[in-house]
CSV table of C-alpha atoms and ligand atoms in Angstrom, one decimal:
chain,number,residue,atom,x,y,z
A,782,MET,CA,24.5,50.0,-23.8
A,783,SER,CA,27.2,49.6,-26.4
A,784,SER,CA,25.6,52.1,-28.8
A,785,SER,CA,22.8,54.6,-28.8
A,786,THR,CA,21.0,52.7,-31.6
A,787,SER,CA,20.8,49.4,-29.7
A,788,ARG,CA,17.8,48.9,-27.5
A,789,PRO,CA,17.4,46.4,-24.7
A,790,VAL,CA,15.5,43.3,-25.8
A,791,HIS,CA,13.7,41.7,-22.9
A,792,TYR,CA,13.8,37.9,-22.3
A,793,THR,CA,11.0,36.3,-24.3
A,794,GLY,CA,11.0,32.7,-23.1
A,795,LEU,CA,12.9,29.5,-23.8
A,796,ILE,CA,11.8,28.9,-27.4
A,797,ASP,CA,13.3,32.2,-28.5
A,798,ARG,CA,16.3,31.7,-26.3
A,799,TYR,CA,17.1,28.1,-27.5
A,800,ARG,CA,15.5,28.2,-30.9
A,801,ASP,CA,18.5,26.5,-32.6
A,802,ARG,CA,18.3,23.6,-30.1
A,803,LEU,CA,14.6,22.9,-30.3
A,804,PRO,CA,12.4,21.2,-32.9
A,805,VAL,CA,10.7,24.5,-34.0
A,806,SER,CA,10.9,26.3,-37.3
A,807,ASP,CA,10.3,29.9,-38.4
A,808,THR,CA,6.6,29.0,-39.0
A,809,THR,CA,6.0,27.5,-35.6
A,810,PRO,CA,3.8,29.9,-33.6
A,811,THR,CA,5.5,30.7,-30.3
A,812,VAL,CA,3.1,30.4,-27.4
A,813,SER,CA,5.1,31.7,-24.5
A,814,LEU,CA,4.7,33.4,-21.1
A,815,ASN,CA,8.4,34.1,-20.9
A,816,GLU,CA,9.1,30.9,-19.0
A,817,GLY,CA,12.6,29.6,-18.1
A,818,ASP,CA,15.6,31.7,-17.1
A,819,THR,CA,14.9,30.7,-13.4
A,820,PRO,CA,17.5,31.4,-10.7
A,821,LEU,CA,20.1,29.0,-9.6
A,822,ILE,CA,20.6,29.8,-6.0
A,823,GLN,CA,23.6,28.6,-4.0
A,824,LEU,CA,22.7,27.4,-0.5
A,825,ILE,CA,24.9,29.2,2.0
A,826,ASN,CA,23.4,28.6,5.4
A,827,LEU,CA,22.4,25.0,5.4
A,828,PRO,CA,25.8,23.5,4.5
A,829,GLN,CA,27.4,25.6,7.2
A,830,GLN,CA,24.8,24.6,9.8
A,831,MET,CA,25.1,21.0,8.9
A,832,GLY,CA,28.9,21.0,8.6
A,833,ILE,CA,29.0,19.6,5.2
A,834,ASP,CA,31.6,20.4,2.6
A,835,VAL,CA,29.8,20.6,-0.7
A,836,ASP,CA,28.7,23.3,-3.2
A,837,ILE,CA,25.0,22.9,-3.4
A,838,TYR,CA,22.7,24.9,-5.6
A,839,VAL,CA,18.9,24.8,-6.1
A,840,LYS,CA,17.3,25.5,-9.5
A,841,TYR,CA,14.2,27.4,-8.4
A,842,GLU,CA,11.6,26.3,-10.9
A,843,GLY,CA,8.8,27.7,-8.8
A,844,LEU,CA,9.6,31.1,-10.4
A,845,ASN,CA,8.2,30.1,-13.7
A,846,PRO,CA,5.0,31.9,-14.9
A,847,THR,CA,2.6,29.3,-13.4
A,848,ALA,CA,5.1,28.5,-10.6
A,849,SER,CA,6.4,25.1,-11.7
A,850,PHE,CA,8.8,23.6,-14.3
A,851,LYS,CA,5.8,22.3,-16.2
A,852,ASP,CA,5.8,25.7,-18.1
A,853,ARG,CA,9.0,24.7,-19.9
A,854,GLY,CA,7.4,21.7,-21.5
A,855,MET,CA,4.0,23.4,-22.0
A,856,THR,CA,5.4,26.2,-24.1
A,857,MET,CA,6.8,23.6,-26.5
A,858,ALA,CA,3.8,21.3,-26.4
A,859,VAL,CA,1.2,24.1,-27.0
A,860,SER,CA,3.3,25.8,-29.6
A,861,LYS,CA,3.5,22.5,-31.6
A,862,ALA,CA,-0.2,21.8,-31.0
A,863,ALA,CA,-0.9,25.3,-32.4
A,864,GLU,CA,1.3,24.6,-35.4
A,865,GLN,CA,-0.6,21.4,-36.1
A,866,GLY,CA,-3.9,23.3,-35.9
A,867,ALA,CA,-5.2,21.9,-32.6
A,868,LYS,CA,-8.1,23.8,-31.0
A,869,ALA,CA,-8.0,21.9,-27.7
A,870,ILE,CA,-5.5,20.2,-25.5
A,871,VAL,CA,-6.0,17.5,-22.8
A,872,CYS,CA,-3.9,16.3,-19.9
A,873,ALA,CA,-4.1,14.2,-16.7
A,874,SER,CA,-2.5,16.0,-13.8
A,875,THR,CA,-1.6,16.0,-10.2
A,876,GLY,CA,-2.1,19.7,-10.4
A,877,ASN,CA,0.8,21.5,-11.9
A,878,THR,CA,0.4,20.2,-15.5
A,879,SER,CA,-3.2,21.3,-15.4
A,880,ALA,CA,-2.2,24.8,-14.2
A,881,ALA,CA,0.4,25.1,-17.0
A,882,ALA,CA,-1.9,23.6,-19.6
A,883,ALA,CA,-4.7,26.0,-18.6
A,884,ALA,CA,-2.5,29.1,-18.8
A,885,TYR,CA,-0.8,28.2,-22.1
A,886,ALA,CA,-4.2,27.3,-23.7
A,887,ALA,CA,-5.5,30.7,-22.6
A,888,ARG,CA,-2.5,32.3,-24.2
A,889,ALA,CA,-3.1,30.3,-27.4
A,890,GLY,CA,-6.8,30.8,-27.5
A,891,MET,CA,-7.4,27.1,-27.1
A,892,THR,CA,-9.6,25.0,-24.7
A,893,ALA,CA,-7.8,23.0,-22.1
A,894,PHE,CA,-9.4,19.8,-20.6
A,895,VAL,CA,-7.7,18.7,-17.5
A,896,LEU,CA,-8.3,15.4,-15.6
A,897,ILE,CA,-7.5,15.6,-11.9
A,898,PRO,CA,-7.7,13.0,-9.2
A,899,GLU,CA,-10.7,13.7,-6.9
A,900,GLY,CA,-9.8,15.6,-3.8
A,901,LYS,CA,-6.0,15.1,-4.3
A,902,ILE,CA,-4.9,18.4,-5.8
A,903,PRO,CA,-3.9,21.3,-3.7
A,904,MET,CA,-5.9,24.5,-3.7
A,905,GLY,CA,-3.3,26.7,-5.4
A,906,LYS,CA,-3.1,24.5,-8.4
A,907,LEU,CA,-6.9,24.0,-8.7
A,908,ALA,CA,-7.3,27.8,-8.4
A,909,GLN,CA,-5.0,28.3,-11.4
A,910,ALA,CA,-6.8,25.8,-13.6
A,911,ILE,CA,-10.1,27.4,-12.8
A,912,ALA,CA,-8.8,31.0,-13.2
A,913,HIS,CA,-7.4,30.3,-16.6
A,914,GLY,CA,-10.7,28.8,-17.8
A,915,ALA,CA,-9.8,25.2,-18.2
A,916,VAL,CA,-12.5,22.6,-18.2
A,917,VAL,CA,-11.7,20.7,-15.0
A,918,LEU,CA,-12.8,17.1,-14.9
A,919,GLN,CA,-12.3,15.6,-11.4
A,920,ILE,CA,-12.2,11.9,-11.8
A,921,LYS,CA,-13.0,9.2,-9.2
A,922,GLY,CA,-9.5,7.7,-9.5
A,923,ASN,CA,-5.9,8.6,-9.2
A,924,PHE,CA,-3.4,10.2,-11.6
A,925,ASP,CA,-2.6,6.8,-13.3
A,926,ASP,CA,-6.3,6.3,-14.0
A,927,GLY,CA,-6.4,9.8,-15.5
A,928,MET,CA,-3.4,9.1,-17.7
A,929,ARG,CA,-5.0,6.0,-19.1
A,930,LEU,CA,-8.2,7.8,-19.8
A,931,VAL,CA,-6.4,10.7,-21.6
A,932,LYS,CA,-4.6,8.3,-23.9
A,933,GLU,CA,-7.9,6.6,-24.7
A,934,VAL,CA,-9.9,9.8,-25.2
A,935,ALA,CA,-7.3,11.3,-27.5
A,936,GLY,CA,-8.2,8.6,-30.0
A,937,GLU,CA,-11.9,9.5,-29.8
A,938,ALA,CA,-12.0,13.3,-29.7
A,939,PRO,CA,-10.0,16.1,-31.4
A,940,VAL,CA,-7.7,17.0,-28.5
A,941,ALA,CA,-3.9,17.1,-28.4
A,942,ILE,CA,-2.3,15.3,-25.4
A,943,VAL,CA,0.1,17.6,-23.5
A,944,ASN,CA,1.3,15.2,-20.8
A,945,SER,CA,5.0,14.3,-20.9
A,946,ILE,CA,4.4,11.4,-23.2
A,947,ASN,CA,4.2,14.2,-25.8
A,948,PRO,CA,7.9,14.3,-26.8
A,949,TYR,CA,7.9,18.1,-27.2
A,950,ARG,CA,7.4,18.4,-23.4
A,951,LEU,CA,10.8,16.8,-22.7
A,952,GLN,CA,12.3,19.0,-25.4
A,953,GLY,CA,11.2,22.1,-23.5
A,954,GLN,CA,12.2,20.7,-20.2
A,955,LYS,CA,15.7,19.9,-21.3
A,956,THR,CA,16.5,23.6,-21.4
A,957,ALA,CA,16.7,23.7,-17.6
A,958,ALA,CA,19.9,21.6,-17.9
A,959,PHE,CA,21.3,24.1,-20.5
A,960,GLU,CA,20.6,27.0,-18.1
A,961,ILE,CA,22.4,25.1,-15.2
A,962,VAL,CA,25.5,24.4,-17.3
A,963,GLU,CA,25.6,28.0,-18.6
A,964,ALA,CA,25.2,29.4,-15.0
A,965,LEU,CA,28.0,27.2,-13.6
A,966,GLY,CA,30.2,27.3,-16.6
A,967,ARG,CA,30.3,23.5,-16.3
A,968,ALA,CA,28.1,20.5,-15.6
A,969,PRO,CA,27.5,19.7,-11.9
A,970,ASP,CA,29.0,16.5,-10.5
A,971,TYR,CA,25.5,15.4,-9.3
A,972,HIS,CA,22.1,16.4,-10.3
A,973,CYS,CA,19.3,15.5,-7.9
A,974,ILE,CA,15.6,15.6,-8.9
A,975,PRO,CA,12.2,14.5,-7.7
A,976,VAL,CA,10.7,11.7,-9.8
A,977,GLY,CA,7.0,11.2,-10.4
A,978,ASN,CA,5.9,10.5,-14.0
A,979,ALA,CA,9.6,10.6,-14.7
A,980,GLY,CA,9.5,13.1,-17.6
A,981,ASN,CA,11.6,15.7,-16.0
A,982,ILE,CA,14.6,13.5,-15.1
A,983,SER,CA,14.5,12.3,-18.8
A,984,GLY,CA,14.3,15.9,-20.1
A,985,TYR,CA,17.3,17.0,-17.9
A,986,TRP,CA,19.3,14.0,-19.2
A,987,ILE,CA,18.6,15.0,-22.8
A,988,GLY,CA,19.7,18.5,-21.9
A,989,PHE,CA,22.9,17.6,-20.1
A,990,SER,CA,23.8,15.1,-22.9
A,991,GLU,CA,23.2,17.7,-25.6
A,992,ALA,CA,25.2,20.3,-23.7
A,993,CYS,CA,28.3,18.2,-24.0
A,994,GLY,CA,27.7,17.1,-27.5
A,995,HIS,CA,26.8,13.4,-26.6
A,996,ASN,CA,24.4,11.5,-28.7
A,997,THR,CA,22.4,9.2,-26.5
A,998,ALA,CA,19.4,7.0,-26.8
A,999,SER,CA,17.6,9.5,-24.7
A,1000,CYS,CA,18.0,12.1,-27.4
A,1001,THR,CA,14.7,11.4,-29.0
A,1002,LEU,CA,14.2,14.1,-31.5
A,1003,CYS,CA,17.6,15.3,-32.7
A,1004,ASN,CA,18.4,12.2,-34.8
A,1005,GLY,CA,22.0,12.1,-34.0
A,1006,GLN,CA,22.3,15.8,-34.7
A,1007,CYS,CA,22.8,17.2,-31.2
A,1008,PRO,CA,23.0,21.0,-31.8
A,1009,TYR,CA,25.9,21.3,-29.3
A,1010,LEU,CA,28.0,18.7,-31.1
A,1011,ASP,CA,30.2,21.4,-32.8
A,1012,LYS,CA,30.3,23.7,-29.8
A,1013,PRO,CA,29.8,21.8,-26.6
A,1014,LEU,CA,29.2,23.8,-23.4
A,1015,THR,CA,31.0,21.3,-21.3
A,1016,ASP,CA,32.8,18.0,-21.6
A,1017,LYS,CA,31.0,16.0,-18.9
A,1018,ARG,CA,27.6,15.0,-17.7
A,1019,PRO,CA,26.4,14.8,-14.1
A,1020,VAL,CA,25.5,11.7,-12.2
A,1021,MET,CA,21.7,11.7,-12.1
A,1022,VAL,CA,20.0,10.9,-8.9
A,1023,GLY,CA,16.2,10.5,-8.8
A,1024,TYR,CA,14.3,10.6,-5.5
A,1025,GLN,CA,10.7,9.4,-4.9
A,1026,ALA,CA,8.3,9.6,-1.9
A,1027,ASP,CA,8.4,6.1,-0.2
A,1028,GLY,CA,4.7,5.7,-0.6
A,1029,ALA,CA,4.9,6.3,-4.4
A,1030,ALA,CA,8.2,4.7,-5.4
A,1031,PRO,CA,7.8,2.4,-8.3
A,1032,PHE,CA,11.5,2.8,-9.4
A,1033,LEU,CA,12.5,1.5,-6.0
A,1034,ARG,CA,10.1,-1.4,-6.1
A,1035,ASP,CA,11.0,-2.0,-9.8
A,1036,CYS,CA,7.4,-2.3,-10.8
A,1037,PRO,CA,4.3,-0.1,-10.9
A,1038,VAL,CA,2.7,0.7,-7.5
A,1039,THR,CA,-1.1,0.3,-7.6
A,1040,ALA,CA,-2.2,2.6,-4.7
A,1041,PRO,CA,0.5,5.3,-4.5
A,1042,GLU,CA,0.2,7.5,-1.4
A,1043,THR,CA,2.1,10.6,-0.3
A,1044,LEU,CA,1.5,14.1,0.9
A,1045,ALA,CA,3.7,15.3,-1.9
A,1046,THR,CA,0.7,15.1,-4.3
A,1047,ALA,CA,2.8,16.2,-7.4
A,1048,ILE,CA,4.6,12.9,-7.3
A,1049,ARG,CA,1.7,10.7,-6.2
A,1050,ILE,CA,2.1,8.5,-9.2
A,1051,GLY,CA,2.4,4.7,-9.4
A,1052,ASN,CA,2.9,4.0,-13.1
A,1053,PRO,CA,5.5,6.4,-14.5
A,1054,GLN,CA,5.1,6.9,-18.3
A,1055,SER,CA,8.9,7.7,-18.9
A,1056,TRP,CA,10.0,4.5,-17.2
A,1057,ASP,CA,12.7,3.5,-19.8
A,1058,LEU,CA,14.0,7.0,-20.3
A,1059,ALA,CA,14.4,7.5,-16.6
A,1060,HIS,CA,16.2,4.2,-16.2
A,1061,ALA,CA,18.5,5.2,-19.1
A,1062,ALA,CA,19.3,8.5,-17.5
A,1063,VAL,CA,20.3,6.9,-14.2
A,1064,ASN,CA,22.1,3.9,-15.7
A,1065,GLU,CA,24.1,5.9,-18.3
A,1066,SER,CA,25.1,8.5,-15.8
A,1067,GLY,CA,26.1,6.0,-13.0
A,1068,GLY,CA,23.4,7.4,-10.8
A,1069,TRP,CA,20.7,5.8,-8.6
A,1070,PHE,CA,17.1,6.1,-7.4
A,1071,ASP,CA,16.3,6.5,-3.7
A,1072,GLU,CA,13.2,7.2,-1.6
A,1073,VAL,CA,12.4,9.6,1.3
A,1074,SER,CA,9.5,9.5,3.7
A,1075,ASP,CA,6.8,12.2,4.0
A,1076,ASP,CA,8.2,13.3,7.4
A,1077,GLU,CA,11.7,13.7,5.9
A,1078,LEU,CA,10.5,15.7,2.9
A,1079,LEU,CA,8.4,18.0,5.0
A,1080,ALA,CA,11.3,18.6,7.3
A,1081,THR,CA,13.5,19.5,4.4
A,1082,GLN,CA,10.8,21.9,3.0
A,1083,ALA,CA,10.8,23.7,6.3
A,1084,LEU,CA,14.6,23.7,6.6
A,1085,LEU,CA,15.0,25.3,3.2
A,1086,ALA,CA,12.2,27.9,3.8
A,1087,ARG,CA,13.5,28.9,7.2
A,1088,GLY,CA,17.2,28.4,6.6
A,1089,GLU,CA,17.6,29.9,3.2
A,1090,GLY,CA,14.4,31.9,2.4
A,1091,VAL,CA,13.5,29.5,-0.5
A,1092,PHE,CA,9.9,28.2,-0.4
A,1093,CYS,CA,9.2,25.1,-2.5
A,1094,GLU,CA,6.3,22.7,-2.6
A,1095,PRO,CA,6.6,19.3,-0.8
A,1096,ALA,CA,7.4,17.3,-3.9
A,1097,SER,CA,10.2,19.6,-4.7
A,1098,ALA,CA,11.9,19.2,-1.3
A,1099,VAL,CA,12.4,15.5,-2.2
A,1100,SER,CA,15.5,16.4,-4.3
A,1101,LEU,CA,17.3,18.3,-1.6
A,1102,CYS,CA,16.1,15.9,1.1
A,1103,GLY,CA,17.7,13.0,-0.7
A,1104,ALA,CA,20.8,15.0,-1.6
A,1105,LEU,CA,21.6,16.1,1.9
A,1106,ARG,CA,21.1,12.5,3.2
A,1107,ASP,CA,23.5,11.1,0.5
A,1108,VAL,CA,26.1,13.8,1.3
A,1109,LYS,CA,25.9,13.0,5.0
A,1110,SER,CA,26.3,9.2,4.3
A,1111,GLY,CA,29.2,9.9,2.0
A,1112,LYS,CA,27.5,8.4,-1.0
A,1113,ILE,CA,27.9,11.9,-2.6
A,1114,PRO,CA,31.5,12.7,-1.7
A,1115,ALA,CA,32.8,15.9,0.0
A,1116,GLY,CA,33.9,18.6,-2.4
A,1117,SER,CA,31.1,17.7,-4.9
A,1118,LEU,CA,29.2,20.3,-6.9
A,1119,ILE,CA,25.5,19.4,-6.6
A,1120,THR,CA,22.4,20.9,-8.2
A,1121,CYS,CA,18.9,20.1,-7.1
A,1122,THR,CA,15.7,20.9,-9.0
A,1123,LEU,CA,13.1,22.6,-6.9
A,1124,THR,CA,10.2,21.8,-9.2
A,1125,GLY,CA,7.4,24.0,-7.9
A,1126,HIS,CA,6.6,27.0,-5.6
A,1127,GLY,CA,5.6,26.5,-2.0
A,1128,LEU,CA,2.5,28.7,-2.4
A,1129,LYS,CA,1.0,26.0,-4.6
A,1130,ASP,CA,0.1,24.0,-1.5
A,1131,PRO,CA,-0.3,26.5,1.4
A,1132,ASP,CA,-2.3,24.0,3.5
A,1133,ILE,CA,0.7,21.7,3.9
A,1134,ALA,CA,3.0,24.6,4.8
A,1135,VAL,CA,0.9,25.8,7.7
A,1136,ARG,CA,0.0,22.3,8.9
A,1137,GLY,CA,0.9,21.7,12.5
A,1138,GLN,CA,2.6,25.1,12.8
A,1139,GLU,CA,1.9,27.3,15.8
A,1140,ALA,CA,3.4,30.3,14.2
A,1141,VAL,CA,0.6,32.7,14.6
A,1142,GLN,CA,0.1,34.4,17.9
A,1143,THR,CA,-2.8,36.7,18.8
A,1144,VAL,CA,-1.9,39.7,20.9
A,1145,ASN,CA,-3.7,42.8,22.1
A,1146,ALA,CA,-3.4,45.9,19.9
A,1147,GLU,CA,-1.2,47.6,22.6
A,1148,LEU,CA,2.5,48.5,22.5
A,1149,SER,CA,3.2,46.6,25.7
A,1150,ALA,CA,1.8,43.4,24.3
A,1151,VAL,CA,3.6,43.7,21.0
A,1152,LYS,CA,6.9,44.6,22.7
A,1153,ALA,CA,6.6,41.7,25.1
A,1154,ALA,CA,6.0,39.3,22.2
A,1155,ILE,CA,9.0,40.6,20.4
A,1156,LEU,CA,11.3,40.5,23.3
A,1157,ALA,CA,10.3,36.9,24.1
A,1158,HIS,CA,12.0,35.9,20.8
A,1159,ILE,CA,15.2,37.8,21.1
B,639,PLP,C1,5.3,17.2,-12.2
B,639,PLP,C2,6.0,17.5,-10.9
B,639,PLP,C3,7.0,16.6,-10.4
B,639,PLP,C4,7.3,15.3,-11.1
B,639,PLP,O1,7.9,15.5,-12.4
B,639,PLP,P1,7.9,14.2,-13.4
B,639,PLP,O2,8.3,14.8,-14.7
B,639,PLP,O3,6.4,13.8,-13.4
B,639,PLP,O4,8.7,13.2,-12.8
B,639,PLP,C5,7.7,16.9,-9.3
B,639,PLP,N1,7.4,18.0,-8.6
B,639,PLP,C6,6.4,18.9,-9.0
B,639,PLP,C7,6.2,20.1,-8.2
B,639,PLP,C8,5.7,18.6,-10.2
B,639,PLP,O5,4.8,19.5,-10.6
């Protein structure tokens, strides 16, 4: 403490932290659960084991209040909805948006209506939506059907859409890029990220662009007045690399996919809403899209959990999975500084994590049995 009169002020979320860089005013009510400020963790074991010469960090967004990056966008979307007098919000969701919408609606005293694809959202996420009191509508269709219905119903009922077509979502999500640049003292050379509905890659590109004072077409709300123009944090932007699951990879097919399928349910999306913004991010940065298989992404999820102690959900592992493959092939050169977004926590989808694992042994409650079991592994 510098003086006896100062008192510590605890972190109160990304709207307070980045108020001057977000479209909020003094009269905007702040609906926050202290989201953001997530750890950027350097991988130390995996690069060594794999013999690759890169600095690779993961942005662990699973440590947000509802355990995914969706909280960053939701604090903005719900705060702005409250400012505009909304009493109810609605979203289509593969799970995490519904969890975040439910929690922030509870915080704001609003009702959340969430449309989820029947049978396709993991238990952790469904539990959150129910626990926070959302009205859960399971539809006989996929995410893309839900998205279409949300857009239609918002014209017929007094509900504010909080999917990432709401531009305030991307404004909140851009703050993850600010945090990365601040933590590293520079922009990474490459930023690798899972792509589903494509809002997050678009939000990061806004954030990285604003951090170096660039005005870009992706900068939707700042009207050529990027707040960092006068005091850029860095002078360059990363190459943006977006990875998809191969059964739900419209950016690789260059057209919507009608029946997307992947175990990574968070990115089981065939008709991404931020199509143009995501293309702009990749094209302006000199990046690319690529795809990984379900087997590959699950292997990476396990590698990260066992090798580094970081547990992310299947969709999140797509970023690291693709990054490691592109490092090994030389597409991402040796010596690069790479950041990967881990979008959600592994506990969201426990069924996938224990699937096919024979990790639990049953032993007698006797010293000899426990000792023998331990020694068998040493
Ligand atoms: C929402 C989500 C994604 C996809 O993000 P988009 O902005 O839709 O591209 C990826 N991973 C997880 C865990 C998510 O919840």
